[in-house]
JSON list of C-alpha atoms and ligand atoms in Angstrom, two decimals:
[
{"chain": "A", "resi": 14, "resn": "UNK", "atom": "CA", "xyz": [0.00, 0.00, 0.00]},
{"chain": "A", "resi": 15, "resn": "UNK", "atom": "CA", "xyz": [2.76, 2.38, 1.07]},
{"chain": "A", "resi": 16, "resn": "UNK", "atom": "CA", "xyz": [4.96, 1.30, -1.88]},
{"chain": "A", "resi": 17, "resn": "UNK", "atom": "CA", "xyz": [2.11, 1.81, -4.29]},
{"chain": "A", "resi": 18, "resn": "UNK", "atom": "CA", "xyz": [1.74, 5.30, -2.87]},
{"chain": "A", "resi": 19, "resn": "UNK", "atom": "CA", "xyz": [5.38, 6.10, -3.57]},
{"chain": "A", "resi": 20, "resn": "UNK", "atom": "CA", "xyz": [5.17, 4.67, -7.07]},
{"chain": "A", "resi": 21, "resn": "UNK", "atom": "CA", "xyz": [2.07, 6.66, -7.80]},
{"chain": "A", "resi": 22, "resn": "UNK", "atom": "CA", "xyz": [3.82, 9.75, -6.44]},
{"chain": "A", "resi": 23, "resn": "UNK", "atom": "CA", "xyz": [6.79, 9.26, -8.75]},
{"chain": "A", "resi": 24, "resn": "UNK", "atom": "CA", "xyz": [4.63, 8.70, -11.82]},
{"chain": "A", "resi": 25, "resn": "UNK", "atom": "CA", "xyz": [2.57, 11.73, -10.91]},
{"chain": "A", "resi": 26, "resn": "UNK", "atom": "CA", "xyz": [5.70, 13.86, -10.49]},
{"chain": "A", "resi": 27, "resn": "UNK", "atom": "CA", "xyz": [7.15, 12.69, -13.78]},
{"chain": "A", "resi": 28, "resn": "UNK", "atom": "CA", "xyz": [3.96, 13.51, -15.68]},
{"chain": "A", "resi": 29, "resn": "UNK", "atom": "CA", "xyz": [3.71, 16.91, -13.95]},
{"chain": "A", "resi": 30, "resn": "UNK", "atom": "CA", "xyz": [7.30, 17.67, -15.04]},
{"chain": "A", "resi": 31, "resn": "UNK", "atom": "CA", "xyz": [6.46, 16.73, -18.63]},
{"chain": "A", "resi": 32, "resn": "UNK", "atom": "CA", "xyz": [3.33, 18.85, -18.55]},
{"chain": "A", "resi": 33, "resn": "UNK", "atom": "CA", "xyz": [5.34, 21.87, -17.34]},
{"chain": "A", "resi": 34, "resn": "UNK", "atom": "CA", "xyz": [7.70, 21.59, -20.35]},
{"chain": "A", "resi": 35, "resn": "UNK", "atom": "CA", "xyz": [4.91, 21.22, -22.83]},
{"chain": "A", "resi": 36, "resn": "UNK", "atom": "CA", "xyz": [4.18, 24.33, -24.89]},
{"chain": "A", "resi": 37, "resn": "UNK", "atom": "CA", "xyz": [0.80, 23.85, -26.53]},
{"chain": "A", "resi": 38, "resn": "UNK", "atom": "CA", "xyz": [-2.59, 25.39, -27.19]},
{"chain": "A", "resi": 39, "resn": "UNK", "atom": "CA", "xyz": [-4.22, 22.92, -24.74]},
{"chain": "A", "resi": 40, "resn": "UNK", "atom": "CA", "xyz": [-1.77, 23.91, -22.02]},
{"chain": "A", "resi": 41, "resn": "UNK", "atom": "CA", "xyz": [-2.54, 27.57, -22.82]},
{"chain": "A", "resi": 42, "resn": "UNK", "atom": "CA", "xyz": [-6.26, 26.98, -22.24]},
{"chain": "A", "resi": 43, "resn": "UNK", "atom": "CA", "xyz": [-5.39, 25.35, -18.90]},
{"chain": "A", "resi": 44, "resn": "UNK", "atom": "CA", "xyz": [-3.21, 28.34, -17.92]},
{"chain": "A", "resi": 45, "resn": "UNK", "atom": "CA", "xyz": [-6.00, 30.76, -18.90]},
{"chain": "A", "resi": 46, "resn": "UNK", "atom": "CA", "xyz": [-8.41, 28.76, -16.73]},
{"chain": "A", "resi": 47, "resn": "UNK", "atom": "CA", "xyz": [-6.28, 28.44, -13.60]},
{"chain": "A", "resi": 48, "resn": "UNK", "atom": "CA", "xyz": [-4.92, 31.99, -14.07]},
{"chain": "A", "resi": 49, "resn": "UNK", "atom": "CA", "xyz": [-8.47, 33.35, -14.01]},
{"chain": "A", "resi": 50, "resn": "UNK", "atom": "CA", "xyz": [-7.96, 35.21, -17.32]},
{"chain": "A", "resi": 51, "resn": "UNK", "atom": "CA", "xyz": [-11.38, 34.19, -18.67]},
{"chain": "A", "resi": 52, "resn": "UNK", "atom": "CA", "xyz": [-13.07, 35.43, -15.48]},
{"chain": "A", "resi": 53, "resn": "UNK", "atom": "CA", "xyz": [-12.51, 39.01, -16.56]},
{"chain": "A", "resi": 54, "resn": "UNK", "atom": "CA", "xyz": [-11.38, 38.92, -20.21]},
{"chain": "A", "resi": 55, "resn": "UNK", "atom": "CA", "xyz": [-14.23, 36.67, -21.51]},
{"chain": "A", "resi": 56, "resn": "UNK", "atom": "CA", "xyz": [-17.71, 38.17, -21.33]},
{"chain": "A", "resi": 57, "resn": "UNK", "atom": "CA", "xyz": [-20.25, 35.90, -19.66]},
{"chain": "A", "resi": 58, "resn": "UNK", "atom": "CA", "xyz": [-17.67, 33.32, -18.50]},
{"chain": "A", "resi": 59, "resn": "UNK", "atom": "CA", "xyz": [-18.25, 33.55, -14.76]},
{"chain": "A", "resi": 60, "resn": "UNK", "atom": "CA", "xyz": [-22.06, 33.52, -15.17]},
{"chain": "A", "resi": 61, "resn": "UNK", "atom": "CA", "xyz": [-21.86, 30.45, -17.45]},
{"chain": "A", "resi": 62, "resn": "UNK", "atom": "CA", "xyz": [-20.34, 28.35, -14.68]},
{"chain": "A", "resi": 63, "resn": "UNK", "atom": "CA", "xyz": [-16.98, 28.21, -16.41]},
{"chain": "A", "resi": 64, "resn": "UNK", "atom": "CA", "xyz": [-17.98, 27.44, -20.01]},
{"chain": "A", "resi": 65, "resn": "UNK", "atom": "CA", "xyz": [-15.67, 29.17, -22.50]},
{"chain": "A", "resi": 66, "resn": "UNK", "atom": "CA", "xyz": [-17.73, 30.52, -25.41]},
{"chain": "A", "resi": 67, "resn": "UNK", "atom": "CA", "xyz": [-15.22, 30.20, -28.32]},
{"chain": "A", "resi": 68, "resn": "UNK", "atom": "CA", "xyz": [-16.79, 33.26, -29.93]},
{"chain": "A", "resi": 69, "resn": "UNK", "atom": "CA", "xyz": [-16.11, 35.49, -26.92]},
{"chain": "A", "resi": 70, "resn": "UNK", "atom": "CA", "xyz": [-12.98, 33.88, -25.47]},
{"chain": "A", "resi": 71, "resn": "UNK", "atom": "CA", "xyz": [-10.51, 36.57, -24.33]},
{"chain": "A", "resi": 72, "resn": "UNK", "atom": "CA", "xyz": [-12.10, 39.26, -26.49]},
{"chain": "A", "resi": 73, "resn": "UNK", "atom": "CA", "xyz": [-12.28, 41.56, -23.47]},
{"chain": "A", "resi": 74, "resn": "UNK", "atom": "CA", "xyz": [-15.30, 43.08, -21.81]},
{"chain": "A", "resi": 75, "resn": "UNK", "atom": "CA", "xyz": [-17.63, 46.04, -22.26]},
{"chain": "A", "resi": 76, "resn": "UNK", "atom": "CA", "xyz": [-18.32, 46.07, -18.53]},
{"chain": "A", "resi": 77, "resn": "UNK", "atom": "CA", "xyz": [-15.88, 48.28, -16.61]},
{"chain": "A", "resi": 78, "resn": "UNK", "atom": "CA", "xyz": [-14.42, 47.98, -13.14]},
{"chain": "A", "resi": 79, "resn": "UNK", "atom": "CA", "xyz": [-14.62, 51.24, -11.21]},
{"chain": "A", "resi": 80, "resn": "UNK", "atom": "CA", "xyz": [-12.60, 52.22, -8.17]},
{"chain": "A", "resi": 81, "resn": "UNK", "atom": "CA", "xyz": [-10.26, 54.98, -7.00]},
{"chain": "A", "resi": 82, "resn": "UNK", "atom": "CA", "xyz": [-8.16, 54.30, -10.16]},
{"chain": "A", "resi": 83, "resn": "UNK", "atom": "CA", "xyz": [-11.05, 55.28, -12.47]},
{"chain": "A", "resi": 84, "resn": "UNK", "atom": "CA", "xyz": [-12.82, 52.75, -14.71]},
{"chain": "A", "resi": 85, "resn": "UNK", "atom": "CA", "xyz": [-10.80, 50.03, -16.44]},
{"chain": "A", "resi": 86, "resn": "UNK", "atom": "CA", "xyz": [-11.91, 47.44, -18.99]},
{"chain": "A", "resi": 87, "resn": "UNK", "atom": "CA", "xyz": [-10.46, 43.95, -19.40]},
{"chain": "A", "resi": 88, "resn": "UNK", "atom": "CA", "xyz": [-8.55, 44.27, -22.69]},
{"chain": "A", "resi": 89, "resn": "UNK", "atom": "CA", "xyz": [-9.28, 42.31, -25.86]},
{"chain": "A", "resi": 90, "resn": "UNK", "atom": "CA", "xyz": [-6.28, 39.98, -25.57]},
{"chain": "A", "resi": 91, "resn": "UNK", "atom": "CA", "xyz": [-6.72, 38.71, -29.15]},
{"chain": "A", "resi": 92, "resn": "UNK", "atom": "CA", "xyz": [-5.93, 42.23, -30.37]},
{"chain": "A", "resi": 93, "resn": "UNK", "atom": "CA", "xyz": [-3.17, 42.92, -27.81]},
{"chain": "A", "resi": 94, "resn": "UNK", "atom": "CA", "xyz": [-1.34, 39.69, -28.70]},
{"chain": "A", "resi": 95, "resn": "UNK", "atom": "CA", "xyz": [-1.83, 40.13, -32.45]},
{"chain": "A", "resi": 96, "resn": "UNK", "atom": "CA", "xyz": [0.59, 43.06, -32.19]},
{"chain": "A", "resi": 97, "resn": "UNK", "atom": "CA", "xyz": [3.54, 41.04, -30.84]},
{"chain": "A", "resi": 98, "resn": "UNK", "atom": "CA", "xyz": [5.48, 37.83, -31.43]},
{"chain": "A", "resi": 99, "resn": "UNK", "atom": "CA", "xyz": [5.76, 35.00, -28.92]},
{"chain": "A", "resi": 100, "resn": "UNK", "atom": "CA", "xyz": [9.16, 36.03, -27.45]},
{"chain": "A", "resi": 101, "resn": "UNK", "atom": "CA", "xyz": [8.05, 39.64, -27.31]},
{"chain": "A", "resi": 102, "resn": "UNK", "atom": "CA", "xyz": [4.97, 38.57, -25.33]},
{"chain": "A", "resi": 103, "resn": "UNK", "atom": "CA", "xyz": [7.22, 36.77, -22.83]},
{"chain": "A", "resi": 104, "resn": "UNK", "atom": "CA", "xyz": [9.34, 39.94, -22.38]},
{"chain": "A", "resi": 105, "resn": "UNK", "atom": "CA", "xyz": [6.23, 42.14, -22.18]},
{"chain": "A", "resi": 106, "resn": "UNK", "atom": "CA", "xyz": [4.71, 39.86, -19.50]},
{"chain": "A", "resi": 107, "resn": "UNK", "atom": "CA", "xyz": [7.85, 40.17, -17.37]},
{"chain": "A", "resi": 108, "resn": "UNK", "atom": "CA", "xyz": [7.46, 43.98, -17.26]},
{"chain": "A", "resi": 109, "resn": "UNK", "atom": "CA", "xyz": [3.70, 44.49, -17.37]},
{"chain": "A", "resi": 110, "resn": "UNK", "atom": "CA", "xyz": [2.09, 46.65, -14.72]},
{"chain": "A", "resi": 111, "resn": "UNK", "atom": "CA", "xyz": [-1.50, 47.83, -15.19]},
{"chain": "A", "resi": 112, "resn": "UNK", "atom": "CA", "xyz": [-4.21, 49.56, -13.22]},
{"chain": "A", "resi": 113, "resn": "UNK", "atom": "CA", "xyz": [-6.46, 47.38, -10.96]},
{"chain": "A", "resi": 114, "resn": "UNK", "atom": "CA", "xyz": [-8.07, 44.92, -10.81]},
{"chain": "A", "resi": 115, "resn": "UNK", "atom": "CA", "xyz": [-5.83, 43.19, -13.38]},
{"chain": "A", "resi": 116, "resn": "UNK", "atom": "CA", "xyz": [-3.54, 40.79, -11.46]},
{"chain": "A", "resi": 117, "resn": "UNK", "atom": "CA", "xyz": [-0.43, 41.74, -13.48]},
{"chain": "A", "resi": 118, "resn": "UNK", "atom": "CA", "xyz": [1.86, 40.17, -10.85]},
{"chain": "A", "resi": 119, "resn": "UNK", "atom": "CA", "xyz": [0.39, 36.80, -11.88]},
{"chain": "A", "resi": 120, "resn": "UNK", "atom": "CA", "xyz": [2.01, 37.22, -15.31]},
{"chain": "A", "resi": 121, "resn": "UNK", "atom": "CA", "xyz": [5.35, 37.93, -13.64]},
{"chain": "A", "resi": 122, "resn": "UNK", "atom": "CA", "xyz": [5.04, 34.61, -11.79]},
{"chain": "A", "resi": 123, "resn": "UNK", "atom": "CA", "xyz": [4.47, 32.52, -14.93]},
{"chain": "A", "resi": 124, "resn": "UNK", "atom": "CA", "xyz": [7.26, 30.53, -16.54]},
{"chain": "A", "resi": 125, "resn": "UNK", "atom": "CA", "xyz": [8.36, 31.23, -20.12]},
{"chain": "A", "resi": 126, "resn": "UNK", "atom": "CA", "xyz": [6.66, 28.03, -21.28]},
{"chain": "A", "resi": 127, "resn": "UNK", "atom": "CA", "xyz": [3.42, 28.92, -19.56]},
{"chain": "A", "resi": 128, "resn": "UNK", "atom": "CA", "xyz": [3.44, 32.32, -21.24]},
{"chain": "A", "resi": 129, "resn": "UNK", "atom": "CA", "xyz": [4.23, 30.75, -24.62]},
{"chain": "A", "resi": 130, "resn": "UNK", "atom": "CA", "xyz": [1.38, 28.27, -24.25]},
{"chain": "A", "resi": 131, "resn": "UNK", "atom": "CA", "xyz": [-0.97, 31.07, -23.29]},
{"chain": "A", "resi": 132, "resn": "UNK", "atom": "CA", "xyz": [0.18, 33.04, -26.34]},
{"chain": "A", "resi": 133, "resn": "UNK", "atom": "CA", "xyz": [-0.46, 30.07, -28.66]},
{"chain": "A", "resi": 134, "resn": "UNK", "atom": "CA", "xyz": [-3.89, 29.51, -27.15]},
{"chain": "A", "resi": 135, "resn": "UNK", "atom": "CA", "xyz": [-4.86, 33.15, -27.76]},
{"chain": "A", "resi": 136, "resn": "UNK", "atom": "CA", "xyz": [-3.50, 32.94, -31.31]},
{"chain": "A", "resi": 137, "resn": "UNK", "atom": "CA", "xyz": [-5.61, 29.82, -31.94]},
{"chain": "A", "resi": 138, "resn": "UNK", "atom": "CA", "xyz": [-8.80, 31.76, -31.20]},
{"chain": "A", "resi": 139, "resn": "UNK", "atom": "CA", "xyz": [-10.68, 33.27, -34.12]},
{"chain": "A", "resi": 140, "resn": "UNK", "atom": "CA", "xyz": [-11.36, 36.79, -35.34]},
{"chain": "A", "resi": 141, "resn": "UNK", "atom": "CA", "xyz": [-9.94, 39.43, -32.99]},
{"chain": "A", "resi": 142, "resn": "UNK", "atom": "CA", "xyz": [-13.18, 41.46, -32.83]},
{"chain": "A", "resi": 143, "resn": "UNK", "atom": "CA", "xyz": [-13.40, 45.00, -31.44]},
{"chain": "A", "resi": 144, "resn": "UNK", "atom": "CA", "xyz": [-11.28, 46.82, -28.86]},
{"chain": "A", "resi": 145, "resn": "UNK", "atom": "CA", "xyz": [-12.54, 47.07, -25.29]},
{"chain": "A", "resi": 146, "resn": "UNK", "atom": "CA", "xyz": [-13.68, 50.60, -24.33]},
{"chain": "A", "resi": 147, "resn": "UNK", "atom": "CA", "xyz": [-11.01, 53.13, -23.35]},
{"chain": "A", "resi": 148, "resn": "UNK", "atom": "CA", "xyz": [-9.97, 53.70, -19.75]},
{"chain": "A", "resi": 149, "resn": "UNK", "atom": "CA", "xyz": [-12.04, 56.42, -18.01]},
{"chain": "A", "resi": 150, "resn": "UNK", "atom": "CA", "xyz": [-10.34, 58.72, -15.47]},
{"chain": "A", "resi": 151, "resn": "UNK", "atom": "CA", "xyz": [-11.60, 59.04, -11.86]},
{"chain": "A", "resi": 152, "resn": "UNK", "atom": "CA", "xyz": [-14.55, 61.44, -11.62]},
{"chain": "A", "resi": 153, "resn": "UNK", "atom": "CA", "xyz": [-15.50, 61.05, -15.32]},
{"chain": "A", "resi": 154, "resn": "UNK", "atom": "CA", "xyz": [-18.68, 59.20, -16.28]},
{"chain": "A", "resi": 155, "resn": "UNK", "atom": "CA", "xyz": [-18.27, 55.91, -18.18]},
{"chain": "A", "resi": 156, "resn": "UNK", "atom": "CA", "xyz": [-20.63, 55.34, -21.15]},
{"chain": "A", "resi": 157, "resn": "UNK", "atom": "CA", "xyz": [-20.93, 51.60, -20.43]},
{"chain": "A", "resi": 158, "resn": "UNK", "atom": "CA", "xyz": [-22.18, 49.46, -17.55]},
{"chain": "A", "resi": 159, "resn": "UNK", "atom": "CA", "xyz": [-19.59, 49.10, -14.80]},
{"chain": "A", "resi": 160, "resn": "UNK", "atom": "CA", "xyz": [-19.03, 47.30, -11.52]},
{"chain": "A", "resi": 161, "resn": "UNK", "atom": "CA", "xyz": [-18.07, 49.42, -8.52]},
{"chain": "A", "resi": 162, "resn": "UNK", "atom": "CA", "xyz": [-15.22, 48.06, -6.43]},
{"chain": "A", "resi": 163, "resn": "UNK", "atom": "CA", "xyz": [-15.88, 49.53, -3.01]},
{"chain": "A", "resi": 164, "resn": "UNK", "atom": "CA", "xyz": [-16.30, 47.90, 0.38]},
{"chain": "A", "resi": 165, "resn": "UNK", "atom": "CA", "xyz": [-19.87, 48.52, 1.63]},
{"chain": "A", "resi": 166, "resn": "UNK", "atom": "CA", "xyz": [-18.38, 49.77, 4.87]},
{"chain": "A", "resi": 167, "resn": "UNK", "atom": "CA", "xyz": [-14.93, 51.29, 5.22]},
{"chain": "A", "resi": 168, "resn": "UNK", "atom": "CA", "xyz": [-12.88, 49.78, 8.04]},
{"chain": "A", "resi": 169, "resn": "UNK", "atom": "CA", "xyz": [-12.15, 52.13, 10.99]},
{"chain": "A", "resi": 170, "resn": "UNK", "atom": "CA", "xyz": [-8.69, 53.71, 10.69]},
{"chain": "B", "resi": 228, "resn": "HEC", "atom": "C1", "xyz": [-10.03, 40.71, -12.02]},
{"chain": "B", "resi": 228, "resn": "HEC", "atom": "C2", "xyz": [-10.11, 40.87, -13.46]},
{"chain": "B", "resi": 228, "resn": "HEC", "atom": "C3", "xyz": [-8.94, 40.42, -14.32]},
{"chain": "B", "resi": 228, "resn": "HEC", "atom": "C4", "xyz": [-8.31, 39.18, -14.33]},
{"chain": "B", "resi": 228, "resn": "HEC", "atom": "C5", "xyz": [-8.56, 37.99, -13.42]},
{"chain": "B", "resi": 228, "resn": "HEC", "atom": "C6", "xyz": [-7.33, 39.24, -15.40]},
{"chain": "B", "resi": 228, "resn": "HEC", "atom": "N1", "xyz": [-7.36, 40.48, -15.99]},
{"chain": "B", "resi": 228, "resn": "HEC", "atom": "FE1", "xyz": [-6.07, 41.14, -17.43]},
{"chain": "B", "resi": 228, "resn": "HEC", "atom": "N2", "xyz": [-6.91, 43.02, -17.32]},
{"chain": "B", "resi": 228, "resn": "HEC", "atom": "C7", "xyz": [-7.99, 43.36, -16.54]},
{"chain": "B", "resi": 228, "resn": "HEC", "atom": "C8", "xyz": [-8.26, 44.77, -16.68]},
{"chain": "B", "resi": 228, "resn": "HEC", "atom": "C9", "xyz": [-9.37, 45.55, -15.99]},
{"chain": "B", "resi": 228, "resn": "HEC", "atom": "C10", "xyz": [-7.28, 45.28, -17.56]},
{"chain": "B", "resi": 228, "resn": "HEC", "atom": "C11", "xyz": [-7.09, 46.73, -18.00]},
{"chain": "B", "resi": 228, "resn": "HEC", "atom": "C12", "xyz": [-6.13, 47.41, -17.02]},
{"chain": "B", "resi": 228, "resn": "HEC", "atom": "C13", "xyz": [-5.86, 48.87, -17.34]},
{"chain": "B", "resi": 228, "resn": "HEC", "atom": "O1", "xyz": [-6.63, 49.50, -18.06]},
{"chain": "B", "resi": 228, "resn": "HEC", "atom": "O2", "xyz": [-4.83, 49.39, -16.86]},
{"chain": "B", "resi": 228, "resn": "HEC", "atom": "C14", "xyz": [-6.44, 44.14, -17.94]},
{"chain": "B", "resi": 228, "resn": "HEC", "atom": "C15", "xyz": [-5.35, 44.22, -18.78]},
{"chain": "B", "resi": 228, "resn": "HEC", "atom": "C16", "xyz": [-4.60, 43.13, -19.20]},
{"chain": "B", "resi": 228, "resn": "HEC", "atom": "C17", "xyz": [-3.48, 43.21, -20.11]},
{"chain": "B", "resi": 228, "resn": "HEC", "atom": "C18", "xyz": [-2.92, 44.49, -20.72]},
{"chain": "B", "resi": 228, "resn": "HEC", "atom": "C19", "xyz": [-3.51, 44.70, -22.06]},
{"chain": "B", "resi": 228, "resn": "HEC", "atom": "C20", "xyz": [-2.93, 45.91, -22.77]},
{"chain": "B", "resi": 228, "resn": "HEC", "atom": "O3", "xyz": [-3.75, 46.76, -23.18]},
{"chain": "B", "resi": 228, "resn": "HEC", "atom": "O4", "xyz": [-1.71, 46.02, -22.94]},
{"chain": "B", "resi": 228, "resn": "HEC", "atom": "C21", "xyz": [-3.02, 41.92, -20.31]},
{"chain": "B", "resi": 228, "resn": "HEC", "atom": "C22", "xyz": [-1.89, 41.45, -21.21]},
{"chain": "B", "resi": 228, "resn": "HEC", "atom": "C23", "xyz": [-3.85, 41.06, -19.51]},
{"chain": "B", "resi": 228, "resn": "HEC", "atom": "N3", "xyz": [-4.79, 41.82, -18.84]},
{"chain": "B", "resi": 228, "resn": "HEC", "atom": "C24", "xyz": [-3.70, 39.69, -19.45]},
{"chain": "B", "resi": 228, "resn": "HEC", "atom": "C25", "xyz": [-4.34, 38.87, -18.51]},
{"chain": "B", "resi": 228, "resn": "HEC", "atom": "C26", "xyz": [-4.03, 37.48, -18.32]},
{"chain": "B", "resi": 228, "resn": "HEC", "atom": "C27", "xyz": [-3.04, 36.67, -19.16]},
{"chain": "B", "resi": 228, "resn": "HEC", "atom": "C28", "xyz": [-4.81, 37.04, -17.28]},
{"chain": "B", "resi": 228, "resn": "HEC", "atom": "C29", "xyz": [-4.82, 35.68, -16.65]},
{"chain": "B", "resi": 228, "resn": "HEC", "atom": "C30", "xyz": [-3.56, 35.19, -16.13]},
{"chain": "B", "resi": 228, "resn": "HEC", "atom": "C31", "xyz": [-5.59, 38.19, -16.82]},
{"chain": "B", "resi": 228, "resn": "HEC", "atom": "N4", "xyz": [-5.28, 39.28, -17.60]},
{"chain": "B", "resi": 228, "resn": "HEC", "atom": "C32", "xyz": [-6.49, 38.17, -15.75]},
{"chain": "B", "resi": 228, "resn": "HEC", "atom": "C33", "xyz": [-8.71, 42.52, -15.71]},
{"chain": "B", "resi": 228, "resn": "HEC", "atom": "C34", "xyz": [-8.33, 41.21, -15.37]}
]
């Protein structure tokens, strides 16, 4: 029983190591799923219970996120990535820093192969579609629906 456990562990480790080296579209979809990219960059994803609509996948969102930083829109990643090559995307992801609530530090934590797989997955998606709306400064009124990021009650200082 114990030996079987060890054997299983070794096989599991070996297959995990192979998976980490694998640069592929399928791996890219997995990265997009565990990285939460679809949650914000694919309209309707969260409400669908995690179904990726191939039509909308990573095309960005028309619904903004509003907070002290103004109103930001999850970018259309098909368009953003169409403007750079694979190695350029890896370099870009090492330096990226955006306004909230984009978890840009998550891109810094990805390995080169994970970024390459993500890139190939995005490239495998169809027509780029339209740009997401432009960023709106604090105090200016957005022309689209938006979600307000504010705690219902501010903690005491
Ligand atoms: C909580 C929502 C959220 C999640 C999760 C999220 N993003 Fe974003 N993302 C945004 C928003 C909002 C922006 C626009 C930020 C701005 O305007 O400064 C953005 C911007 C970006 C940009 C910059 C696009 C440009 O115009 O240069 C990239 C690249 C990006 N996201 C990739 C990803 C990837 C890859 C993942 C998954 C690992 C991800 N995002 C997860 C909300 C999110």
